CSV table of C-alpha atoms and ligand atoms in Angstrom, one decimal:
chain,number,residue,atom,x,y,z
X,155,MET,CA,0.0,0.0,0.0
X,156,PRO,CA,1.6,3.3,-1.0
X,157,PHE,CA,-0.1,5.2,1.8
X,158,THR,CA,0.7,3.0,4.8
X,159,GLN,CA,2.6,5.7,6.5
X,160,LEU,CA,-0.3,8.1,6.3
X,161,GLN,CA,-2.6,5.5,8.0
X,162,ILE,CA,0.0,5.1,10.8
X,163,GLU,CA,0.1,8.9,11.3
X,164,LEU,CA,-3.7,9.1,11.4
X,165,ASP,CA,-3.9,6.2,13.9
X,166,GLU,CA,-1.4,8.1,16.1
X,167,ARG,CA,-3.5,11.1,16.0
X,168,ALA,CA,-6.6,9.1,16.9
X,169,ALA,CA,-4.7,7.6,19.9
X,170,GLN,CA,-4.1,11.1,21.2
X,171,SER,CA,-7.8,12.1,20.8
X,172,LEU,CA,-6.8,14.4,18.0
X,173,LEU,CA,-8.4,12.9,15.0
X,174,ARG,CA,-10.8,15.3,13.3
X,175,LYS,CA,-14.2,14.2,12.1
X,176,ARG,CA,-16.9,16.0,10.3
X,177,ARG,CA,-20.7,16.0,11.0
X,178,THR,CA,-23.3,16.4,8.3
X,179,LEU,CA,-26.1,18.9,8.8
X,180,ASP,CA,-29.4,17.9,7.3
X,181,THR,CA,-31.0,21.3,7.9
X,182,SER,CA,-29.9,24.9,7.3
X,183,GLN,CA,-27.5,26.8,9.6
X,184,SER,CA,-29.3,27.7,12.8
X,185,PRO,CA,-29.1,27.0,16.6
X,186,HIS,CA,-31.6,24.2,16.1
X,187,ILE,CA,-30.3,21.8,13.6
X,188,VAL,CA,-30.6,18.2,12.6
X,189,LEU,CA,-27.4,16.2,12.3
X,190,GLY,CA,-26.8,13.2,10.1
X,191,GLY,CA,-24.2,10.6,10.8
X,192,THR,CA,-20.6,11.2,11.6
X,193,THR,CA,-18.3,11.0,8.7
X,194,GLU,CA,-15.2,9.4,9.9
X,195,CYS,CA,-12.0,9.5,7.9
X,196,GLY,CA,-10.0,6.3,7.7
X,197,VAL,CA,-9.4,4.8,11.1
X,198,ALA,CA,-12.9,3.8,12.2
X,199,ASN,CA,-14.4,2.4,9.0
X,200,GLY,CA,-13.1,4.1,5.9
X,201,ALA,CA,-9.9,2.1,6.2
X,202,GLY,CA,-9.6,-0.8,3.9
X,203,VAL,CA,-12.6,0.2,1.8
X,204,PRO,CA,-11.4,0.4,-1.8
X,205,PRO,CA,-12.0,4.0,-3.1
X,206,GLU,CA,-14.1,2.7,-6.0
X,207,ARG,CA,-16.6,1.3,-3.5
X,208,LEU,CA,-17.2,4.6,-1.8
X,209,LEU,CA,-19.7,7.0,-3.2
X,210,PRO,CA,-18.0,9.9,-5.1
X,211,GLN,CA,-19.1,12.5,-2.5
X,212,THR,CA,-17.8,10.4,0.4
X,213,ALA,CA,-14.6,9.0,-1.1
X,214,GLY,CA,-12.1,8.6,1.7
X,215,CYS,CA,-14.7,9.5,4.3
X,216,ALA,CA,-17.2,6.7,4.8
X,217,SER,CA,-20.3,7.5,6.8
X,218,ASN,CA,-20.5,6.1,10.2
X,219,VAL,CA,-23.7,4.2,10.4
X,220,SER,CA,-23.5,3.5,14.2
X,221,GLU,CA,-25.0,7.0,14.9
X,222,ALA,CA,-28.7,7.6,14.5
X,223,HIS,CA,-29.6,9.8,11.5
X,224,GLY,CA,-31.8,12.8,11.8
X,225,LYS,CA,-31.2,13.7,15.4
X,226,PRO,CA,-32.1,17.3,16.5
X,227,TYR,CA,-29.4,19.3,18.2
X,228,LEU,CA,-29.0,22.7,19.9
X,229,ALA,CA,-25.8,24.0,18.5
X,230,PHE,CA,-23.3,26.4,19.9
X,231,CYS,CA,-20.5,26.1,17.4
X,232,SER,CA,-21.3,28.3,14.3
X,233,ASN,CA,-19.8,31.7,13.6
X,234,ASP,CA,-23.2,32.9,12.4
X,235,TYR,CA,-23.3,35.5,15.2
X,236,LEU,CA,-26.3,37.5,14.0
X,237,GLY,CA,-28.3,34.5,12.7
X,238,LEU,CA,-28.2,35.8,9.1
X,239,ALA,CA,-27.0,32.6,7.4
X,240,SER,CA,-30.6,31.4,6.9
X,241,HIS,CA,-32.3,34.8,7.0
X,242,PRO,CA,-35.3,34.9,4.6
X,243,GLN,CA,-34.3,38.3,3.2
X,244,LEU,CA,-30.8,36.9,2.3
X,245,VAL,CA,-32.3,33.8,0.7
X,246,ALA,CA,-34.6,36.0,-1.4
X,247,ALA,CA,-31.7,38.3,-2.4
X,248,LEU,CA,-29.6,35.3,-3.4
X,249,GLN,CA,-32.5,33.9,-5.5
X,250,GLN,CA,-33.1,37.2,-7.1
X,251,GLY,CA,-29.3,37.6,-7.7
X,252,ALA,CA,-29.2,34.2,-9.4
X,253,GLN,CA,-32.2,35.1,-11.6
X,254,GLN,CA,-30.5,38.3,-12.8
X,255,TRP,CA,-26.8,37.4,-12.8
X,256,GLY,CA,-26.8,33.6,-13.2
X,257,VAL,CA,-24.8,31.2,-11.1
X,258,GLY,CA,-21.2,31.4,-12.0
X,259,ALA,CA,-18.9,34.4,-12.6
X,260,GLY,CA,-17.1,32.5,-15.4
X,261,ALA,CA,-13.7,34.1,-15.0
X,262,ALA,CA,-11.3,35.9,-12.7
X,263,HIS,CA,-12.0,39.5,-11.7
X,264,LEU,CA,-9.2,40.8,-14.0
X,265,VAL,CA,-10.5,38.8,-17.0
X,266,SER,CA,-14.3,39.0,-17.4
X,267,GLY,CA,-15.5,38.0,-13.9
X,268,HIS,CA,-15.9,41.4,-12.2
X,269,PHE,CA,-19.6,42.2,-12.1
X,270,ALA,CA,-21.5,45.3,-11.1
X,271,PRO,CA,-22.8,43.7,-7.8
X,272,HIS,CA,-19.1,42.9,-6.9
X,273,HIS,CA,-18.1,46.5,-7.5
X,274,ARG,CA,-21.0,48.0,-5.6
X,275,LEU,CA,-20.4,45.7,-2.7
X,276,GLU,CA,-16.7,46.6,-2.5
X,277,GLN,CA,-17.6,50.3,-2.4
X,278,GLN,CA,-20.2,49.9,0.2
X,279,LEU,CA,-18.1,47.7,2.4
X,280,ALA,CA,-15.2,50.1,2.3
X,281,ALA,CA,-17.4,53.1,3.1
X,282,PHE,CA,-19.0,51.1,6.0
X,283,VAL,CA,-15.7,50.5,7.7
X,284,GLY,CA,-14.4,54.0,6.9
X,285,LYS,CA,-11.8,53.3,4.2
X,286,PRO,CA,-11.4,54.8,0.8
X,287,ALA,CA,-11.3,51.5,-1.2
X,288,GLY,CA,-12.2,47.9,-1.0
X,289,LEU,CA,-11.5,44.6,-2.6
X,290,LEU,CA,-13.5,41.3,-2.5
X,291,PHE,CA,-11.7,37.9,-2.0
X,292,SER,CA,-13.3,34.5,-2.3
X,293,THR,CA,-12.5,33.6,1.3
X,294,GLY,CA,-10.8,35.1,4.3
X,295,TYR,CA,-8.0,32.5,4.0
X,296,MET,CA,-7.3,33.6,0.5
X,297,ALA,CA,-7.5,37.3,1.5
X,298,ASN,CA,-4.8,36.8,4.1
X,299,LEU,CA,-2.5,34.8,1.8
X,300,GLY,CA,-2.9,37.4,-0.9
X,301,VAL,CA,-2.5,40.6,1.2
X,302,VAL,CA,0.7,39.5,3.0
X,303,GLN,CA,2.3,38.0,-0.1
X,304,ALA,CA,1.5,41.2,-2.1
X,305,LEU,CA,2.8,43.7,0.5
X,306,VAL,CA,6.0,42.1,1.8
X,307,GLY,CA,8.7,39.8,0.5
X,308,LYS,CA,12.4,38.9,1.0
X,309,GLY,CA,14.2,41.5,3.1
X,310,ASP,CA,10.9,42.7,4.8
X,311,THR,CA,9.6,41.6,8.2
X,312,VAL,CA,6.3,40.4,9.4
X,313,PHE,CA,5.4,40.7,13.1
X,314,ALA,CA,2.7,38.3,14.3
X,315,ASP,CA,0.9,37.5,17.5
X,316,LYS,CA,1.5,33.8,18.5
X,317,LEU,CA,-2.2,33.1,18.6
X,318,ASN,CA,-3.0,34.5,15.2
X,319,HIS,CA,-5.3,32.5,12.9
X,320,ALA,CA,-3.7,29.7,10.9
X,321,SER,CA,-4.3,31.6,7.6
X,322,LEU,CA,-2.2,34.5,8.8
X,323,ASN,CA,0.6,32.1,9.8
X,324,ASP,CA,0.5,30.5,6.4
X,325,ALA,CA,0.4,33.9,4.8
X,326,MET,CA,3.6,35.0,6.4
X,327,LEU,CA,5.4,31.8,5.3
X,328,LEU,CA,4.2,32.2,1.7
X,329,SER,CA,5.4,35.8,1.6
X,330,ARG,CA,9.0,34.8,2.3
X,331,ALA,CA,9.5,37.8,4.5
X,332,ASP,CA,11.3,37.3,7.8
X,333,THR,CA,8.9,36.5,10.6
X,334,LYS,CA,8.9,37.5,14.2
X,335,ARG,CA,6.2,36.2,16.5
X,336,TYR,CA,5.4,37.8,19.8
X,337,ARG,CA,3.7,36.4,22.9
X,338,HIS,CA,-0.1,36.8,22.8
X,339,GLY,CA,-1.0,40.4,23.4
X,340,ASP,CA,2.6,41.3,24.6
X,341,MET,CA,3.0,44.9,23.4
X,342,ALA,CA,6.4,45.3,25.1
X,343,GLN,CA,7.8,42.4,23.1
X,344,LEU,CA,6.3,43.7,19.9
X,345,ALA,CA,7.9,47.1,20.6
X,346,GLN,CA,11.2,45.5,21.2
X,347,LEU,CA,11.0,43.4,18.0
X,348,LEU,CA,10.1,46.5,16.0
X,349,ALA,CA,12.9,48.5,17.4
X,350,GLN,CA,15.4,45.7,16.6
X,351,THR,CA,14.4,45.7,12.9
X,352,PRO,CA,15.8,48.8,11.1
X,353,ASN,CA,15.5,47.7,7.5
X,354,GLY,CA,12.8,46.8,5.0
X,355,ARG,CA,9.1,47.1,5.2
X,356,LYS,CA,7.5,46.2,8.5
X,357,LEU,CA,4.0,44.6,8.6
X,358,VAL,CA,2.3,43.8,11.9
X,359,ILE,CA,-0.5,41.2,11.4
X,360,THR,CA,-3.1,40.3,14.0
X,361,ASP,CA,-6.5,38.8,14.6
X,362,ALA,CA,-8.7,41.6,15.9
X,363,VAL,CA,-10.8,39.1,17.9
X,364,PHE,CA,-8.8,36.0,18.5
X,365,SER,CA,-10.8,33.2,17.0
X,366,MET,CA,-10.1,30.5,19.6
X,367,ASP,CA,-10.0,32.8,22.7
X,368,GLY,CA,-12.5,35.5,22.0
X,369,ASP,CA,-10.4,38.3,23.4
X,370,ILE,CA,-9.7,41.5,21.5
X,371,ALA,CA,-6.3,42.7,20.3
X,372,PRO,CA,-5.1,46.1,21.8
X,373,LEU,CA,-5.4,47.8,18.4
X,374,ARG,CA,-4.9,51.3,19.7
X,375,GLU,CA,-1.5,50.4,21.3
X,376,MET,CA,-0.6,48.5,18.2
X,377,LEU,CA,-1.3,51.4,15.9
X,378,ALA,CA,0.8,53.7,18.1
X,379,LEU,CA,3.7,51.3,17.9
X,380,CYS,CA,3.3,51.1,14.1
X,381,GLU,CA,3.3,54.8,13.9
X,382,GLN,CA,6.4,55.0,16.1
X,383,HIS,CA,8.3,52.4,14.0
X,384,ASP,CA,6.8,53.3,10.6
X,385,ALA,CA,5.2,49.9,10.2
X,386,TRP,CA,1.9,48.9,8.5
X,387,LEU,CA,-0.9,47.3,10.6
X,388,TYR,CA,-2.9,44.5,9.0
X,389,VAL,CA,-6.1,43.7,11.0
X,390,ASP,CA,-8.1,40.5,10.5
X,391,ASP,CA,-11.6,41.3,11.8
X,392,ALA,CA,-13.2,37.9,10.9
X,393,HIS,CA,-15.0,37.8,14.3
X,394,GLY,CA,-15.5,41.6,14.9
X,395,PHE,CA,-17.2,42.7,11.6
X,396,GLY,CA,-20.9,42.9,12.0
X,397,VAL,CA,-20.6,42.4,15.8
X,398,LEU,CA,-18.4,45.1,17.3
X,399,GLY,CA,-18.5,48.9,17.0
X,400,ARG,CA,-21.3,51.2,16.2
X,401,GLN,CA,-23.8,49.5,13.7
X,402,GLY,CA,-21.5,46.5,13.6
X,403,ARG,CA,-18.8,48.5,11.7
X,404,GLY,CA,-16.1,46.3,13.3
X,405,SER,CA,-13.0,46.5,15.5
X,406,LEU,CA,-11.7,49.9,14.2
X,407,ALA,CA,-15.0,51.5,15.1
X,408,HIS,CA,-15.0,49.7,18.4
X,409,PHE,CA,-11.7,51.4,19.3
X,410,GLY,CA,-12.5,54.6,17.4
X,411,ILE,CA,-9.2,54.3,15.5
X,412,ASP,CA,-8.5,55.2,11.9
X,413,SER,CA,-5.2,55.6,10.1
X,414,PRO,CA,-4.0,55.2,6.5
X,415,ARG,CA,-1.4,52.7,7.7
X,416,ILE,CA,-4.2,50.2,8.8
X,417,ILE,CA,-5.1,47.6,6.2
X,418,TYR,CA,-8.4,46.1,7.3
X,419,MET,CA,-9.8,42.6,6.4
X,420,ALA,CA,-13.1,41.0,7.4
X,421,THR,CA,-14.7,37.8,6.3
X,422,LEU,CA,-18.3,37.6,5.0
X,423,GLY,CA,-19.1,34.0,6.0
X,424,LYS,CA,-19.4,34.7,9.7
X,425,ALA,CA,-21.6,37.5,11.1
X,426,ALA,CA,-22.5,38.5,7.5
X,427,GLY,CA,-23.9,35.1,7.0
X,428,VAL,CA,-22.9,34.4,3.4
X,429,SER,CA,-19.3,33.7,2.1
X,430,GLY,CA,-16.2,35.5,1.1
X,431,ALA,CA,-14.0,38.3,2.5
X,432,PHE,CA,-12.9,41.9,1.8
X,433,VAL,CA,-9.9,44.1,2.3
X,434,ALA,CA,-10.4,47.8,2.9
X,435,ALA,CA,-7.5,50.3,2.7
X,436,GLU,CA,-6.0,53.2,0.9
X,437,GLN,CA,-6.5,53.1,-2.9
X,438,VAL,CA,-2.8,52.5,-3.5
X,439,VAL,CA,-2.9,49.4,-1.3
X,440,ILE,CA,-6.0,48.1,-3.1
X,441,ASP,CA,-4.4,48.8,-6.5
X,442,THR,CA,-1.3,46.9,-5.4
X,443,LEU,CA,-3.5,43.9,-4.4
X,444,VAL,CA,-5.3,43.9,-7.7
X,445,ASN,CA,-1.9,43.7,-9.4
X,446,HIS,CA,0.1,41.5,-7.1
X,447,ALA,CA,-2.1,39.4,-4.8
X,448,HIS,CA,-1.9,35.9,-6.4
X,449,SER,CA,-5.0,34.6,-4.6
X,450,TYR,CA,-6.9,37.5,-6.1
X,451,VAL,CA,-5.5,37.5,-9.6
X,452,TYR,CA,-5.4,33.7,-10.3
X,453,THR,CA,-8.8,32.6,-9.1
X,454,THR,CA,-12.4,32.7,-10.4
X,455,ALA,CA,-14.5,35.5,-9.0
X,456,THR,CA,-17.2,34.5,-6.6
X,457,PRO,CA,-20.7,34.2,-8.1
X,458,PRO,CA,-22.1,37.7,-8.4
X,459,ALA,CA,-25.4,36.5,-6.8
X,460,LEU,CA,-23.4,36.2,-3.6
X,461,SER,CA,-22.6,39.9,-3.7
X,462,VAL,CA,-26.3,40.6,-4.2
X,463,ALA,CA,-27.0,38.7,-1.0
X,464,LEU,CA,-24.2,40.4,0.8
X,465,LEU,CA,-25.5,43.9,-0.2
X,466,GLN,CA,-28.7,42.8,1.6
X,467,SER,CA,-26.7,41.4,4.5
X,468,LEU,CA,-24.8,44.7,4.9
X,469,GLN,CA,-28.2,46.5,5.4
X,470,LEU,CA,-29.3,44.0,8.0
X,471,ILE,CA,-26.0,44.4,9.8
X,472,GLU,CA,-26.2,48.2,9.7
X,473,ARG,CA,-29.8,48.1,11.2
X,474,GLY,CA,-28.9,45.2,13.5
X,475,ASP,CA,-28.6,46.9,16.9
X,476,ALA,CA,-31.3,44.7,18.3
X,477,LEU,CA,-29.5,41.6,17.2
X,478,ARG,CA,-26.2,42.8,18.7
X,479,ALA,CA,-28.0,43.7,22.0
X,480,GLN,CA,-29.5,40.2,22.1
X,481,LEU,CA,-26.1,38.7,21.5
X,482,GLN,CA,-24.5,40.7,24.4
X,483,GLN,CA,-27.3,39.7,26.7
X,484,LEU,CA,-26.8,36.0,26.0
X,485,VAL,CA,-23.0,36.4,26.6
X,486,GLN,CA,-23.7,37.9,30.0
X,487,ARG,CA,-26.3,35.2,30.8
X,488,LEU,CA,-23.8,32.4,29.9
X,489,ARG,CA,-21.0,34.0,31.9
X,490,ILE,CA,-23.1,34.4,35.0
X,491,GLY,CA,-24.6,30.9,34.6
X,492,LEU,CA,-21.2,29.2,34.3
X,493,ALA,CA,-19.3,31.2,36.9
X,494,ASP,CA,-19.3,28.3,39.4
X,495,LEU,CA,-18.1,25.5,37.2
X,496,PRO,CA,-14.7,23.9,37.9
X,497,TRP,CA,-13.6,25.0,34.5
X,498,ARG,CA,-13.2,28.7,33.6
X,499,LEU,CA,-14.6,30.6,30.8
X,500,MET,CA,-11.7,32.5,29.2
X,501,PRO,CA,-11.8,36.3,29.6
X,502,SER,CA,-14.0,37.4,26.6
X,503,ASP,CA,-16.8,39.9,26.0
X,504,THR,CA,-17.4,38.6,22.4
X,505,ALA,CA,-19.6,35.9,21.0
X,506,ILE,CA,-16.7,33.5,21.4
X,507,GLN,CA,-16.8,32.0,24.9
X,508,PRO,CA,-14.3,29.2,25.3
X,509,LEU,CA,-14.5,27.0,28.3
X,510,LEU,CA,-10.9,26.0,29.1
X,511,ILE,CA,-10.6,22.3,29.9
X,512,GLY,CA,-6.9,21.6,29.3
X,513,ASP,CA,-6.8,17.9,28.7
X,514,ASN,CA,-7.6,16.7,25.1
X,515,ALA,CA,-9.5,13.6,26.2
X,516,GLN,CA,-11.5,15.4,28.8
X,517,ALA,CA,-12.5,18.1,26.4
X,518,LEU,CA,-13.6,15.5,24.0
X,519,GLN,CA,-15.5,13.6,26.8
X,520,LEU,CA,-17.4,16.8,27.8
X,521,SER,CA,-18.3,17.5,24.2
X,522,GLU,CA,-19.5,13.9,23.9
X,523,GLY,CA,-21.5,14.3,27.1
X,524,LEU,CA,-23.2,17.4,25.7
X,525,ARG,CA,-23.9,15.6,22.5
X,526,GLU,CA,-25.7,12.8,24.3
X,527,ARG,CA,-27.9,15.5,25.7
X,528,GLY,CA,-28.6,16.9,22.3
X,529,ILE,CA,-26.2,19.8,22.5
X,530,TRP,CA,-23.5,20.4,20.1
X,531,VAL,CA,-20.3,22.3,21.2
X,532,ALA,CA,-17.0,21.8,19.4
X,533,ALA,CA,-14.0,20.5,21.4
X,534,ILE,CA,-11.0,22.5,20.1
X,535,ARG,CA,-7.7,20.7,20.5
X,536,PRO,CA,-4.0,21.1,19.5
X,537,PRO,CA,-2.6,22.0,17.0
X,538,THR,CA,-5.5,24.5,16.6
X,539,VAL,CA,-4.7,25.7,20.1
X,540,PRO,CA,-1.5,25.3,22.2
X,541,GLN,CA,-0.8,22.0,24.0
X,542,GLY,CA,-2.6,21.6,27.3
X,543,THR,CA,-5.3,24.2,26.4
X,544,ALA,CA,-8.0,22.1,24.9
X,545,ARG,CA,-11.3,23.8,25.2
X,546,LEU,CA,-15.0,23.8,24.4
X,547,ARG,CA,-15.4,26.7,22.0
X,548,ILE,CA,-18.9,27.9,22.8
X,549,THR,CA,-20.1,30.4,20.3
X,550,LEU,CA,-23.3,32.4,20.8
X,551,SER,CA,-25.6,33.8,18.1
X,552,ALA,CA,-28.4,36.4,18.2
X,553,ALA,CA,-30.6,33.5,17.0
X,554,HIS,CA,-30.2,31.7,20.3
X,555,SER,CA,-32.9,32.3,22.9
X,556,GLU,CA,-32.4,32.6,26.7
X,557,ALA,CA,-33.9,29.2,27.1
X,558,ASP,CA,-31.2,27.8,24.7
X,559,VAL,CA,-28.4,29.2,26.8
X,560,ASP,CA,-30.1,28.0,30.0
X,561,ARG,CA,-30.2,24.5,28.6
X,562,LEU,CA,-26.4,24.6,27.9
X,563,ILE,CA,-25.8,25.9,31.4
X,564,GLY,CA,-27.9,23.2,32.9
X,565,ALA,CA,-26.2,20.4,30.9
X,566,LEU,CA,-22.7,21.6,31.8
X,567,HIS,CA,-23.6,21.6,35.5
X,568,GLU,CA,-25.1,18.1,35.2
X,569,LEU,CA,-21.8,16.9,33.6
X,570,THR,CA,-19.8,18.5,36.3
X,571,ARG,CA,-21.7,16.6,39.0
X,572,ARG,CA,-21.2,13.3,37.1
X,573,SER,CA,-17.5,13.7,36.6
O,829,PLP,C1,-12.5,32.2,9.8
O,829,PLP,C2,-11.2,33.0,9.8
O,829,PLP,C3,-10.5,33.2,8.6
O,829,PLP,C4,-10.8,32.6,7.3
O,829,PLP,O1,-11.9,33.1,6.7
O,829,PLP,P1,-12.7,32.2,5.7
O,829,PLP,O2,-13.6,33.1,5.0
O,829,PLP,O3,-13.5,31.2,6.5
O,829,PLP,O4,-11.7,31.5,4.8
O,829,PLP,C5,-9.4,34.1,8.7
O,829,PLP,N1,-9.1,34.7,9.9
O,829,PLP,C6,-9.7,34.4,11.0
O,829,PLP,C7,-9.3,35.1,12.3
O,829,PLP,C8,-10.8,33.6,11.0
O,829,PLP,O5,-11.5,33.3,12.1
């Protein structure tokens, strides 16, 4: 077998409770979903099945029939923070968009794939976050790869928080710039590293809201350091856009900061409820990306209908104060309700409320215990988070009710008494 070594590595991962599995949703994204069977790669039952005997859509990932199909769950693991992913107005906008613009863009933006709805959306998004120009990318992952690769290269330096999202880490490697990583949130170390770097372009890259911790980067201090050392600041606001700041304008609005040296990125598949990402910055930065960001230039544009849906989503975000208030209320309710557990919620005011467990197997066991009670919370383990910090990543949405949150609080207390 040419892939024996791969199987051994997967088995080792499984032995450490680190094997990743996927679950199939049989209903649209919402706190109340129906889950199909576990799809389990390799180890459990995919192993030994010749690929030609697997259905095309499950090749390499046979469905685990041991789990009952069609079971309802209360879910706390999506990033659909405002509950827009299945919003009827967005569904209608997407349908209307497909009627008018078809399904596929047919080409890259620089060829013949840049449609009027893409362009209008870029302009509106940039204005919404207070920047002169904007650019759409297919995903946040691709935006990060493209921006860092286009702005810095050999002889330049990227400064990065150690807990940055994986896509930012990959982006700095791809750029071939020197990389300097500082301890999470450690501004003194960042200042020191900046001071030690006299030559080349300097780019500081950071999550605005850390995706696995929920805390917010000290962007005001970071901007001051960037000004002092003539560095650029690249802010990944995947979890802040739509949620933080006046009218959901994001992390820059949250801090009330604005500077031409800030390059802003947010994703459109989380609070915005659809798919994609955008960068907003000075026109010269956007023009540079259009010319040099490979993940922009060499890929097919997203379907224009998605931009039609996103234009609608932007309106709902702007008028979404009630949704954001509901979300904040649920965050407070959860934090009060879980204050007496043996495990600690990490310090966070955002929709991301991780419960720090530590041990991989115990985190998995708790997640499993919740699952038995019809509640779905993802156990996040290394390498996504540092060794010894496995956690239940609870995420809240404006679509949750107080009763939903109370059910989670009750179940976690029950599991505590049992363990
Ligand atoms: C989700 C996420 C991304 C990737 O965005 P996608 O649109 O899902 O590719 C990038 N950065 C952070 C911080 C994220 O949480």
